[in-house]
Structure formats: C-alpha cells, structure tokens
Amino acid sequence: MAQSPKGAKDGDMRIDPALVRELAQLLTDNELTEIEVQDGERRIRVSREPAAIIGAAPAASHALAAAPALSAPPMHGKEDIGAAKEEVAGHTVKSPMVGTAFLSPEPGAKRFVDVGDAVKAGDTLLIVEAMKVMNPITAPEGGVIKRLMVADGQPVEFDQPLVVIG
C-alpha cells in the first residue's frame, strides 16, 4: 500500500496510486464510465464523464491531492442500437453533403421509398436539406431498397451511407 501523504492523520484514508491507475485502465479497456471498489472502510470510485474524475469517500476528499491525475481522453457513450445488423449486399447511396435527411416530401406525407420497394434509376429516395435548400437524392441504378440507414429528420454527414439498393 502507498505511503500516507504528508500531513495525513492515522484515521485518514490512504490512496494507492497504483490501484487508481489500474481502475482507470479497467475503465478504458472495458469502455466503462465508472467503477467503484471497496476494501473494508476504504472505498474508491473512478469515473469518466466529459473529463477524467477521481472520487473517493467524502471524509477523505482532501487526500485526493496526492493521487495522480488521469490523463486519458474523455470517453463517449455508445448508443445502444440493439443487435449488430448483418451486412446487406448492394449499392450504397451516400450523402453528397452535410445536412438533414427527410424521408418524405413534407411532414405527414408518404415516404419516398420503404424497404422492399422497387426503384429505377433517377427515382427520388429521400431529401437532404442543406442551408434551407431541399436536395433530392436519387437512385443511381434500378433495384430494390434493401436498407434505409437514416431516420426521418436525422442529421447526416458528407459521404454517410443513406440507402442500400440491391
């Protein structure tokens, strides 16, 4: 166990920098945002939100100054989208610009296309709105819509997959 920091009293919690580093590494390796361990009266919690934060029991908060700061980049949560989707063979139509995808010509209207619909070259698949201009995204070839990869009103990036035609 690490030496107690200068000025620590016998009742103060002693911080083990190696344990804190090990917990921080577990956070990174397992893509966790928080981990807590307890050993008798000692309890250490390491969490990572926008920036790395080290926490401990309130009575020992002044002892944190002796612990090394974590220097890992902030972690971002992953969106839970369910089970991994299987790859679909076909031609992937990608966004030619940054904007907002709309699957119908106006709110409440029928979608341009749905999965399973047959399309021919030149048919409108969806619209990408960029800077108040509605840009139709058309089918480069005929086929059947295998997958819609965006939701109505979803922001899209340049070269982001939108639709798979097979």
Coordinates of N, CA, C and O in Angstrom, one line a residue:
M1 N 0.8 -1.2 0.0 CA 0.0 0.0 0.0 C 0.9 1.2 0.0 O 2.0 1.2 0.5
A2 N 0.4 2.3 -0.6 CA 1.2 3.5 -0.7 C 1.4 4.2 0.6 O 0.6 4.0 1.5
Q3 N 2.4 5.0 0.7 CA 2.7 5.8 2.0 C 1.6 6.8 2.1 O 1.1 7.3 1.1
S4 N 1.2 7.2 3.3 CA 0.2 8.2 3.5 C 0.8 9.6 3.1 O 2.0 9.8 3.3
P5 N 0.0 10.4 2.5 CA 0.5 11.7 2.1 C 0.9 12.6 3.3 O 0.5 12.3 4.4
K6 N 1.8 13.5 3.0 CA 2.3 14.4 4.1 C 1.1 15.0 4.8 O 0.2 15.5 4.2
G7 N 1.1 15.1 6.1 CA 0.1 15.7 6.9 C -1.1 14.8 7.1 O -2.1 15.2 7.8
A8 N -1.1 13.6 6.6 CA -2.3 12.7 6.8 C -2.3 12.2 8.2 O -1.2 11.8 8.8
K9 N -3.4 12.0 8.8 CA -3.6 11.5 10.1 C -3.9 10.0 10.0 O -4.3 9.5 9.0
D10 N -3.8 9.3 11.2 CA -4.0 7.9 11.1 C -5.4 7.5 10.7 O -5.5 6.5 10.1
G11 N -6.4 8.3 11.0 CA -7.7 8.0 10.6 C -8.1 8.3 9.1 O -9.1 7.9 8.6
D12 N -7.2 9.0 8.4 CA -7.4 9.4 7.1 C -7.2 8.2 6.1 O -6.5 7.3 6.4
M13 N -7.9 8.2 5.0 CA -7.8 7.1 4.0 C -6.5 7.3 3.3 O -6.1 8.4 2.9
R14 N -5.8 6.2 3.0 CA -4.6 6.3 2.2 C -4.9 5.9 0.8 O -5.6 4.9 0.5
I15 N -4.5 6.7 -0.1 CA -4.8 6.5 -1.6 C -3.6 5.7 -2.1 O -2.5 6.0 -1.9
D16 N -4.0 4.6 -2.9 CA -3.0 3.8 -3.5 C -3.0 4.2 -5.0 O -3.9 3.8 -5.8
P17 N -2.0 5.0 -5.4 CA -2.0 5.5 -6.8 C -2.0 4.3 -7.8 O -2.6 4.5 -8.9
A18 N -1.3 3.2 -7.5 CA -1.3 2.1 -8.5 C -2.7 1.5 -8.7 O -3.1 1.2 -9.8
L19 N -3.5 1.5 -7.6 CA -4.9 1.0 -7.7 C -5.7 1.9 -8.5 O -6.5 1.5 -9.3
V20 N -5.5 3.2 -8.3 CA -6.3 4.2 -9.1 C -6.0 4.1 -10.5 O -6.8 4.1 -11.4
R21 N -4.7 3.9 -10.9 CA -4.3 3.8 -12.3 C -4.9 2.5 -12.8 O -5.3 2.4 -14.0
E22 N -4.9 1.4 -12.1 CA -5.4 0.1 -12.5 C -6.9 0.2 -12.8 O -7.4 -0.2 -13.8
L23 N -7.6 0.9 -11.9 CA -9.0 1.2 -12.1 C -9.3 2.0 -13.4 O -10.2 1.7 -14.1
A24 N -8.5 3.0 -13.6 CA -8.6 3.9 -14.7 C -8.4 3.0 -16.0 O -9.1 3.2 -17.0
Q25 N -7.4 2.1 -16.0 CA -7.2 1.3 -17.1 C -8.3 0.4 -17.4 O -8.7 0.1 -18.6
L26 N -9.0 -0.2 -16.3 CA -10.1 -1.0 -16.5 C -11.3 -0.2 -17.2 O -12.0 -0.8 -18.0
L27 N -11.4 1.0 -16.8 CA -12.4 1.9 -17.4 C -12.2 2.0 -18.9 O -13.1 1.8 -19.7
T28 N -11.0 2.2 -19.3 CA -10.6 2.4 -20.7 C -10.8 1.0 -21.5 O -11.4 1.0 -22.5
D29 N -10.2 0.0 -20.9 CA -10.3 -1.3 -21.6 C -11.7 -1.9 -21.8 O -12.0 -2.5 -22.8
N30 N -12.6 -1.6 -20.8 CA -13.9 -2.1 -20.9 C -15.0 -1.1 -21.3 O -16.2 -1.3 -21.2
E31 N -14.5 0.1 -21.7 CA -15.4 1.2 -22.2 C -16.4 1.5 -21.1 O -17.6 1.6 -21.4
L32 N -16.0 1.6 -19.9 CA -16.9 1.9 -18.8 C -16.8 3.4 -18.5 O -15.9 4.1 -18.9
T33 N -17.9 3.9 -17.8 CA -17.8 5.3 -17.4 C -17.5 5.5 -15.9 O -17.2 6.5 -15.4
E34 N -17.7 4.4 -15.2 CA -17.5 4.5 -13.7 C -17.2 3.1 -13.2 O -17.7 2.1 -13.6
I35 N -16.3 3.0 -12.2 CA -16.0 1.8 -11.5 C -15.7 2.1 -10.0 O -15.2 3.2 -9.7
E36 N -16.2 1.3 -9.1 CA -16.0 1.5 -7.7 C -15.6 0.2 -7.0 O -16.1 -0.8 -7.3
V37 N -14.6 0.3 -6.1 CA -14.2 -0.8 -5.3 C -14.2 -0.5 -3.8 O -14.1 0.7 -3.5
Q38 N -14.4 -1.5 -3.0 CA -14.5 -1.3 -1.6 C -13.7 -2.3 -0.9 O -13.8 -3.5 -1.2
D39 N -12.8 -1.9 0.0 CA -12.0 -2.8 0.8 C -12.1 -2.4 2.3 O -11.4 -1.5 2.7
G40 N -13.0 -3.1 3.0 CA -13.3 -2.7 4.3 C -13.9 -1.3 4.4 O -14.9 -1.0 3.8
E41 N -13.2 -0.4 5.1 CA -13.7 1.0 5.2 C -13.3 1.9 4.0 O -13.8 2.9 3.8
R42 N -12.3 1.4 3.2 CA -11.8 2.2 2.1 C -12.7 1.9 0.9 O -13.0 0.8 0.5
R43 N -13.1 3.0 0.3 CA -13.9 2.9 -0.9 C -13.4 3.9 -2.0 O -13.2 5.1 -1.6
I44 N -13.1 3.4 -3.2 CA -12.6 4.3 -4.2 C -13.5 4.2 -5.4 O -13.8 3.1 -5.9
R45 N -13.8 5.3 -6.0 CA -14.7 5.4 -7.2 C -13.9 6.2 -8.2 O -13.4 7.3 -7.9
V46 N -13.8 5.6 -9.4 CA -13.1 6.3 -10.5 C -14.2 6.4 -11.6 O -14.8 5.4 -12.0
S47 N -14.4 7.6 -12.1 CA -15.4 7.8 -13.1 C -14.9 8.7 -14.2 O -14.0 9.5 -14.0
R48 N -15.4 8.6 -15.4 CA -15.0 9.4 -16.5 C -16.3 9.9 -17.2 O -17.1 9.2 -17.7
E49 N -16.4 11.2 -17.2 CA -17.6 11.9 -17.8 C -17.0 12.7 -19.0 O -16.3 12.1 -19.8
P50 N -17.2 14.0 -19.1 CA -16.5 14.8 -20.1 C -15.0 14.8 -19.9 O -14.3 14.8 -20.9
A51 N -14.6 14.7 -18.7 CA -13.1 14.6 -18.4 C -12.9 13.6 -17.3 O -13.9 13.2 -16.6
A52 N -11.7 13.1 -17.1 CA -11.5 12.1 -16.1 C -11.6 12.7 -14.7 O -11.2 13.8 -14.5
I53 N -12.3 12.0 -13.8 CA -12.6 12.5 -12.5 C -12.2 11.3 -11.5 O -12.6 10.2 -11.8
I54 N -11.5 11.7 -10.4 CA -11.3 10.7 -9.4 C -12.1 11.0 -8.2 O -12.1 12.2 -7.8
G55 N -12.8 10.1 -7.7 CA -13.7 10.4 -6.5 C -13.4 9.4 -5.4 O -12.8 8.3 -5.6
A56 N -13.7 9.7 -4.2 CA -13.5 8.9 -3.0 C -14.5 9.2 -2.0 O -15.4 10.1 -2.2
A57 N -14.5 8.5 -0.9 CA -15.5 8.8 0.2 C -15.3 10.2 0.7 O -14.2 10.8 0.7
P58 N -16.4 10.9 1.0 CA -16.3 12.3 1.4 C -15.4 12.6 2.5 O -14.7 13.7 2.5
A59 N -15.2 11.8 3.5 CA -14.3 12.0 4.6 C -12.9 12.2 4.1 O -12.0 12.8 4.8
A60 N -12.5 11.6 3.0 CA -11.1 11.5 2.6 C -10.9 12.4 1.4 O -9.8 12.3 0.7
S61 N -11.8 13.3 1.1 CA -11.6 14.1 -0.2 C -10.3 14.9 -0.2 O -9.8 15.2 -1.2
H62 N -9.8 15.4 1.0 CA -8.6 16.2 1.0 C -7.4 15.3 0.6 O -6.4 15.9 0.3
A63 N -7.5 14.0 0.7 CA -6.4 13.2 0.4 C -6.2 13.0 -1.1 O -5.2 12.5 -1.6
L64 N -7.2 13.4 -1.9 CA -7.1 13.2 -3.4 C -6.0 14.0 -4.0 O -5.5 13.7 -5.1
A65 N -5.5 15.1 -3.4 CA -4.4 15.9 -3.9 C -3.2 15.0 -4.1 O -2.4 15.3 -5.0
A66 N -3.0 14.0 -3.4 CA -1.8 13.1 -3.5 C -1.9 12.1 -4.6 O -1.0 11.6 -5.1
A67 N -3.2 11.9 -5.1 CA -3.4 10.9 -6.2 C -3.0 11.5 -7.5 O -3.3 12.7 -7.8
P68 N -2.4 10.8 -8.5 CA -2.1 11.3 -9.8 C -3.3 11.5 -10.6 O -4.3 10.8 -10.5
A69 N -3.3 12.6 -11.4 CA -4.5 12.9 -12.3 C -4.4 11.9 -13.4 O -3.4 11.5 -13.9
L70 N -5.6 11.5 -13.9 CA -5.7 10.6 -15.0 C -5.5 11.5 -16.3 O -6.0 12.6 -16.3
S71 N -4.9 11.0 -17.3 CA -4.6 11.8 -18.5 C -5.2 11.1 -19.7 O -4.7 11.3 -20.8
A72 N -6.2 10.3 -19.6 CA -6.8 9.6 -20.7 C -7.8 10.6 -21.3 O -8.4 11.5 -20.7
P73 N -8.1 10.4 -22.6 CA -9.1 11.3 -23.3 C -10.5 11.0 -22.8 O -10.7 9.9 -22.3
P74 N -11.4 11.9 -22.9 CA -12.8 11.7 -22.5 C -13.4 10.6 -23.3 O -13.1 10.4 -24.4
M75 N -14.2 9.8 -22.6 CA -14.9 8.7 -23.2 C -16.3 9.2 -23.6 O -16.9 9.9 -22.9
H76 N -16.8 8.6 -24.7 CA -18.1 9.0 -25.2 C -19.0 7.7 -25.1 O -18.5 6.6 -25.5
G77 N -20.2 7.9 -24.7 CA -21.1 6.7 -24.6 C -21.5 6.2 -25.9 O -21.5 6.9 -26.9
K78 N -21.8 5.0 -26.0 CA -22.2 4.4 -27.3 C -23.7 4.2 -27.2 O -24.3 3.9 -26.2
E79 N -24.3 4.5 -28.4 CA -25.8 4.4 -28.5 C -26.1 2.9 -28.6 O -25.5 2.2 -29.4
D80 N -27.0 2.5 -27.8 CA -27.4 1.1 -27.9 C -28.5 0.9 -29.0 O -29.6 1.3 -28.9
I81 N -28.0 0.3 -30.1 CA -28.9 0.2 -31.2 C -29.3 -1.3 -31.4 O -29.8 -1.7 -32.5
G82 N -29.2 -2.1 -30.3 CA -29.6 -3.5 -30.4 C -28.5 -4.3 -31.0 O -27.4 -4.0 -31.0
A83 N -29.0 -5.5 -31.5 CA -28.0 -6.5 -32.0 C -27.4 -5.9 -33.3 O -27.9 -5.1 -34.0
A84 N -26.1 -6.4 -33.6 CA -25.4 -5.9 -34.8 C -26.2 -6.3 -36.0 O -26.7 -7.5 -36.1
K85 N -26.3 -5.4 -37.0 CA -27.1 -5.8 -38.2 C -26.2 -6.5 -39.2 O -25.0 -6.2 -39.3
E86 N -26.8 -7.4 -39.9 CA -26.0 -8.1 -40.9 C -25.7 -7.2 -42.1 O -26.4 -6.3 -42.4
E87 N -24.6 -7.5 -42.8 CA -24.2 -6.7 -44.0 C -25.2 -7.1 -45.1 O -25.6 -8.2 -45.3
V88 N -25.6 -6.0 -45.8 CA -26.6 -6.2 -46.9 C -25.8 -5.9 -48.2 O -25.2 -4.8 -48.3
A89 N -25.8 -6.8 -49.1 CA -25.2 -6.6 -50.4 C -26.0 -5.7 -51.3 O -27.2 -5.7 -51.3
G90 N -25.3 -4.8 -52.0 CA -25.9 -3.9 -52.9 C -25.2 -2.6 -53.1 O -24.0 -2.5 -52.6
H91 N -25.8 -1.7 -53.7 CA -25.1 -0.4 -54.0 C -25.5 0.6 -52.8 O -26.7 0.8 -52.6
T92 N -24.6 1.1 -52.2 CA -24.8 2.0 -51.1 C -24.8 3.5 -51.6 O -23.9 3.9 -52.2
V93 N -26.0 4.1 -51.4 CA -26.1 5.5 -51.8 C -25.7 6.4 -50.6 O -26.2 6.2 -49.5
K94 N -24.7 7.3 -50.8 CA -24.1 8.1 -49.8 C -24.5 9.5 -49.9 O -24.8 10.0 -51.0
S95 N -24.5 10.2 -48.8 CA -24.9 11.6 -48.8 C -23.8 12.5 -49.5 O -22.6 12.4 -49.2
P96 N -24.2 13.3 -50.5 CA -23.2 14.2 -51.1 C -22.9 15.4 -50.4 O -22.1 16.3 -50.8
M97 N -23.6 15.6 -49.2 CA -23.4 16.9 -48.4 C -23.8 16.7 -47.0 O -24.3 15.6 -46.6
V98 N -23.4 17.6 -46.2 CA -23.9 17.7 -44.8 C -25.3 18.3 -44.8 O -25.5 19.3 -45.5
G99 N -26.2 17.8 -44.0 CA -27.5 18.3 -43.9 C -28.4 17.5 -43.0 O -28.0 16.8 -42.1
T100 N -29.7 17.6 -43.3 CA -30.7 16.8 -42.6 C -31.5 16.0 -43.6 O -32.0 16.5 -44.6
A101 N -31.6 14.7 -43.3 CA -32.3 13.7 -44.2 C -33.8 13.8 -43.9 O -34.2 13.7 -42.7
F102 N -34.6 13.8 -44.9 CA -36.0 13.7 -44.8 C -36.5 12.6 -45.8 O -36.1 12.6 -46.9
L103 N -37.3 11.7 -45.2 CA -37.7 10.5 -46.0 C -39.0 10.7 -46.8 O -39.4 9.9 -47.5
S104 N -39.7 11.9 -46.5 CA -40.9 12.2 -47.3 C -40.8 13.6 -47.7 O -40.1 14.4 -47.2
P105 N -41.7 14.0 -48.7 CA -41.6 15.3 -49.3 C -42.1 16.4 -48.3 O -41.6 17.6 -48.4
E106 N -42.9 16.1 -47.3 CA -43.3 17.0 -46.3 C -43.8 16.2 -45.1 O -44.1 15.0 -45.2
P107 N -43.8 16.9 -43.9 CA -44.2 16.1 -42.7 C -45.6 15.5 -42.9 O -46.6 16.1 -43.4
G108 N -45.7 14.3 -42.5 CA -47.0 13.5 -42.5 C -47.3 12.9 -43.9 O -48.2 12.1 -44.0
A109 N -46.5 13.2 -44.9 CA -46.7 12.6 -46.2 C -46.1 11.2 -46.3 O -45.3 10.8 -45.4
K110 N -46.5 10.4 -47.3 CA -46.0 9.1 -47.5 C -44.5 9.2 -47.9 O -44.1 10.1 -48.6
R111 N -43.7 8.3 -47.3 CA -42.2 8.3 -47.6 C -42.0 8.1 -49.1 O -42.8 7.5 -49.8
F112 N -40.8 8.6 -49.6 CA -40.4 8.4 -51.0 C -40.3 6.9 -51.2 O -40.8 6.4 -52.3
V113 N -39.5 6.2 -50.4 CA -39.3 4.7 -50.5 C -39.3 4.1 -49.1 O -39.1 4.7 -48.1
D114 N -39.6 2.8 -49.1 CA -39.5 1.9 -47.9 C -38.7 0.7 -48.3 O -38.6 0.4 -49.5
V115 N -38.2 0.0 -47.3 CA -37.5 -1.3 -47.6 C -38.5 -2.2 -48.3 O -39.6 -2.4 -48.0
G116 N -37.9 -2.8 -49.4 CA -38.7 -3.7 -50.2 C -39.3 -3.1 -51.5 O -39.7 -3.8 -52.4
D117 N -39.3 -1.7 -51.6 CA -39.8 -1.0 -52.7 C -38.8 -1.2 -53.9 O -37.6 -1.1 -53.7
A118 N -39.4 -1.4 -55.1 CA -38.6 -1.4 -56.3 C -38.4 0.1 -56.8 O -39.4 0.9 -56.7
V119 N -37.2 0.4 -57.2 CA -36.9 1.7 -57.7 C -36.2 1.6 -59.1 O -35.6 0.6 -59.3
K120 N -36.3 2.7 -59.9 CA -35.5 2.7 -61.1 C -34.5 3.9 -61.0 O -34.7 4.8 -60.2
A121 N -33.5 3.9 -61.9 CA -32.5 5.0 -61.9 C -33.3 6.3 -62.0 O -34.2 6.5 -62.8
G122 N -32.9 7.2 -61.1 CA -33.5 8.6 -61.2 C -34.6 8.8 -60.2 O -35.0 9.9 -60.0
D123 N -35.2 7.7 -59.6 CA -36.2 7.9 -58.6 C -35.7 8.6 -57.4 O -34.6 8.3 -56.9
T124 N -36.5 9.4 -56.8 CA -36.1 10.1 -55.5 C -36.2 9.1 -54.4 O -37.2 8.5 -54.2
L125 N -35.1 9.0 -53.6 CA -35.0 8.1 -52.5 C -35.3 8.9 -51.2 O -36.0 8.4 -50.3
L126 N -34.8 10.1 -51.1 CA -35.0 11.0 -49.9 C -34.5 12.4 -50.3 O -34.1 12.6 -51.4
I127 N -34.7 13.3 -49.3 CA -34.2 14.6 -49.5 C -33.2 15.0 -48.4 O -33.3 14.5 -47.3
V128 N -32.1 15.6 -48.8 CA -31.2 16.2 -47.8 C -31.3 17.7 -47.8 O -31.0 18.3 -48.9
E129 N -31.7 18.3 -46.7 CA -31.8 19.7 -46.6 C -30.5 20.3 -46.1 O -30.0 19.8 -45.1
A130 N -30.0 21.2 -46.9 CA -28.7 21.9 -46.5 C -28.9 23.4 -46.8 O -29.2 23.8 -47.9
M131 N -28.7 24.2 -45.7 CA -28.8 25.6 -45.9 C -30.2 26.0 -46.5 O -30.2 26.9 -47.4
K132 N -31.2 25.5 -46.0 CA -32.6 25.8 -46.5 C -32.9 25.4 -47.9 O -33.9 25.8 -48.5
V133 N -32.0 24.6 -48.5 CA -32.3 24.1 -49.9 C -32.6 22.6 -49.8 O -31.8 21.8 -49.1
M134 N -33.7 22.1 -50.4 CA -34.0 20.7 -50.4 C -33.4 20.1 -51.6 O -33.7 20.4 -52.8
N135 N -32.5 19.1 -51.3 CA -31.7 18.4 -52.4 C -32.2 17.0 -52.5 O -31.9 16.2 -51.6
P136 N -32.8 16.7 -53.7 CA -33.3 15.3 -53.8 C -32.1 14.3 -54.0 O -31.2 14.7 -54.8
I137 N -32.1 13.2 -53.3 CA -31.1 12.2 -53.5 C -31.8 11.1 -54.4 O -32.8 10.5 -53.9
T138 N -31.3 10.8 -55.5 CA -31.9 9.9 -56.5 C -31.1 8.6 -56.6 O -29.9 8.5 -56.3
A139 N -31.9 7.6 -57.0 CA -31.3 6.3 -57.2 C -30.3 6.3 -58.4 O -30.7 6.7 -59.5
P140 N -29.1 5.9 -58.2 CA -28.1 5.9 -59.3 C -28.4 4.7 -60.3 O -28.0 4.7 -61.4
E141 N -29.2 3.7 -59.8 CA -29.5 2.5 -60.6 C -30.8 1.9 -60.1 O -31.2 2.2 -59.0
G142 N -31.3 1.0 -60.9 CA -32.6 0.4 -60.5 C -32.3 -0.8 -59.5 O -31.2 -1.3 -59.4
G143 N -33.3 -1.2 -58.8 CA -33.2 -2.3 -57.9 C -34.3 -2.2 -56.8 O -35.3 -1.6 -57.0
V144 N -34.0 -2.9 -55.7 CA -34.9 -3.0 -54.6 C -34.3 -2.4 -53.4 O -33.1 -2.6 -53.1
I145 N -35.0 -1.6 -52.6 CA -34.5 -0.9 -51.4 C -34.2 -2.1 -50.4 O -35.2 -2.7 -49.9
K146 N -33.0 -2.3 -50.0 CA -32.6 -3.3 -49.1 C -32.5 -2.8 -47.6 O -32.9 -3.5 -46.7
R147 N -32.1 -1.5 -47.5 CA -32.0 -0.9 -46.2 C -32.0 0.6 -46.2 O -31.4 1.2 -47.1
L148 N -32.8 1.2 -45.3 CA -32.7 2.6 -45.1 C -31.8 2.8 -43.9 O -32.1 2.3 -42.8
M149 N -30.8 3.6 -44.0 CA -29.8 3.7 -43.0 C -29.9 5.0 -42.2 O -29.0 5.3 -41.4
V150 N -30.9 5.8 -42.5 CA -31.1 7.0 -41.7 C -32.6 7.1 -41.3 O -33.4 6.5 -41.9
A151 N -32.8 7.9 -40.3 CA -34.2 8.2 -39.8 C -34.7 9.5 -40.4 O -33.8 10.4 -40.7
D152 N -36.0 9.7 -40.4 CA -36.5 11.0 -40.9 C -36.1 12.1 -39.9 O -36.2 12.0 -38.7
G153 N -35.5 13.2 -40.5 CA -35.1 14.3 -39.6 C -33.7 14.2 -39.0 O -33.3 15.0 -38.2
Q154 N -33.0 13.1 -39.4 CA -31.7 12.8 -38.8 C -30.6 13.7 -39.5 O -30.6 13.7 -40.7
P155 N -29.7 14.3 -38.7 CA -28.6 15.0 -39.3 C -27.7 13.9 -40.0 O -27.5 12.8 -39.5
V156 N -27.1 14.3 -41.2 CA -26.2 13.4 -41.9 C -24.9 14.2 -42.3 O -24.9 15.4 -42.4
E157 N -23.9 13.4 -42.4 CA -22.6 13.9 -42.7 C -22.3 13.6 -44.2 O -22.9 12.8 -44.8
F158 N -21.3 14.3 -44.7 CA -20.8 14.1 -46.1 C -20.4 12.6 -46.2 O -19.7 12.1 -45.3
D159 N -20.7 11.9 -47.2 CA -20.3 10.5 -47.5 C -20.9 9.5 -46.6 O -20.5 8.4 -46.5
Q160 N -21.9 9.9 -45.8 CA -22.6 9.0 -44.9 C -23.5 8.1 -45.7 O -24.3 8.6 -46.5
P161 N -23.5 6.7 -45.4 CA -24.5 5.8 -46.1 C -25.9 6.2 -45.8 O -26.2 6.4 -44.6
L162 N -26.7 6.3 -46.8 CA -28.2 6.6 -46.6 C -29.1 5.4 -46.9 O -30.0 5.1 -46.1
V163 N -28.9 4.8 -48.1 CA -29.8 3.8 -48.6 C -28.9 2.7 -49.2 O -27.9 3.0 -49.9
V164 N -29.4 1.4 -49.1 CA -28.7 0.3 -49.9 C -29.8 -0.2 -50.9 O -30.9 -0.5 -50.5
I165 N -29.3 -0.2 -52.1 CA -30.2 -0.7 -53.2 C -29.6 -2.0 -53.7 O -28.4 -2.0 -54.0
G166 N -30.3 -3.1 -53.8 CA -29.8 -4.4 -54.3 C -30.5 -4.9 -55.4 O -31.5 -4.4 -55.9

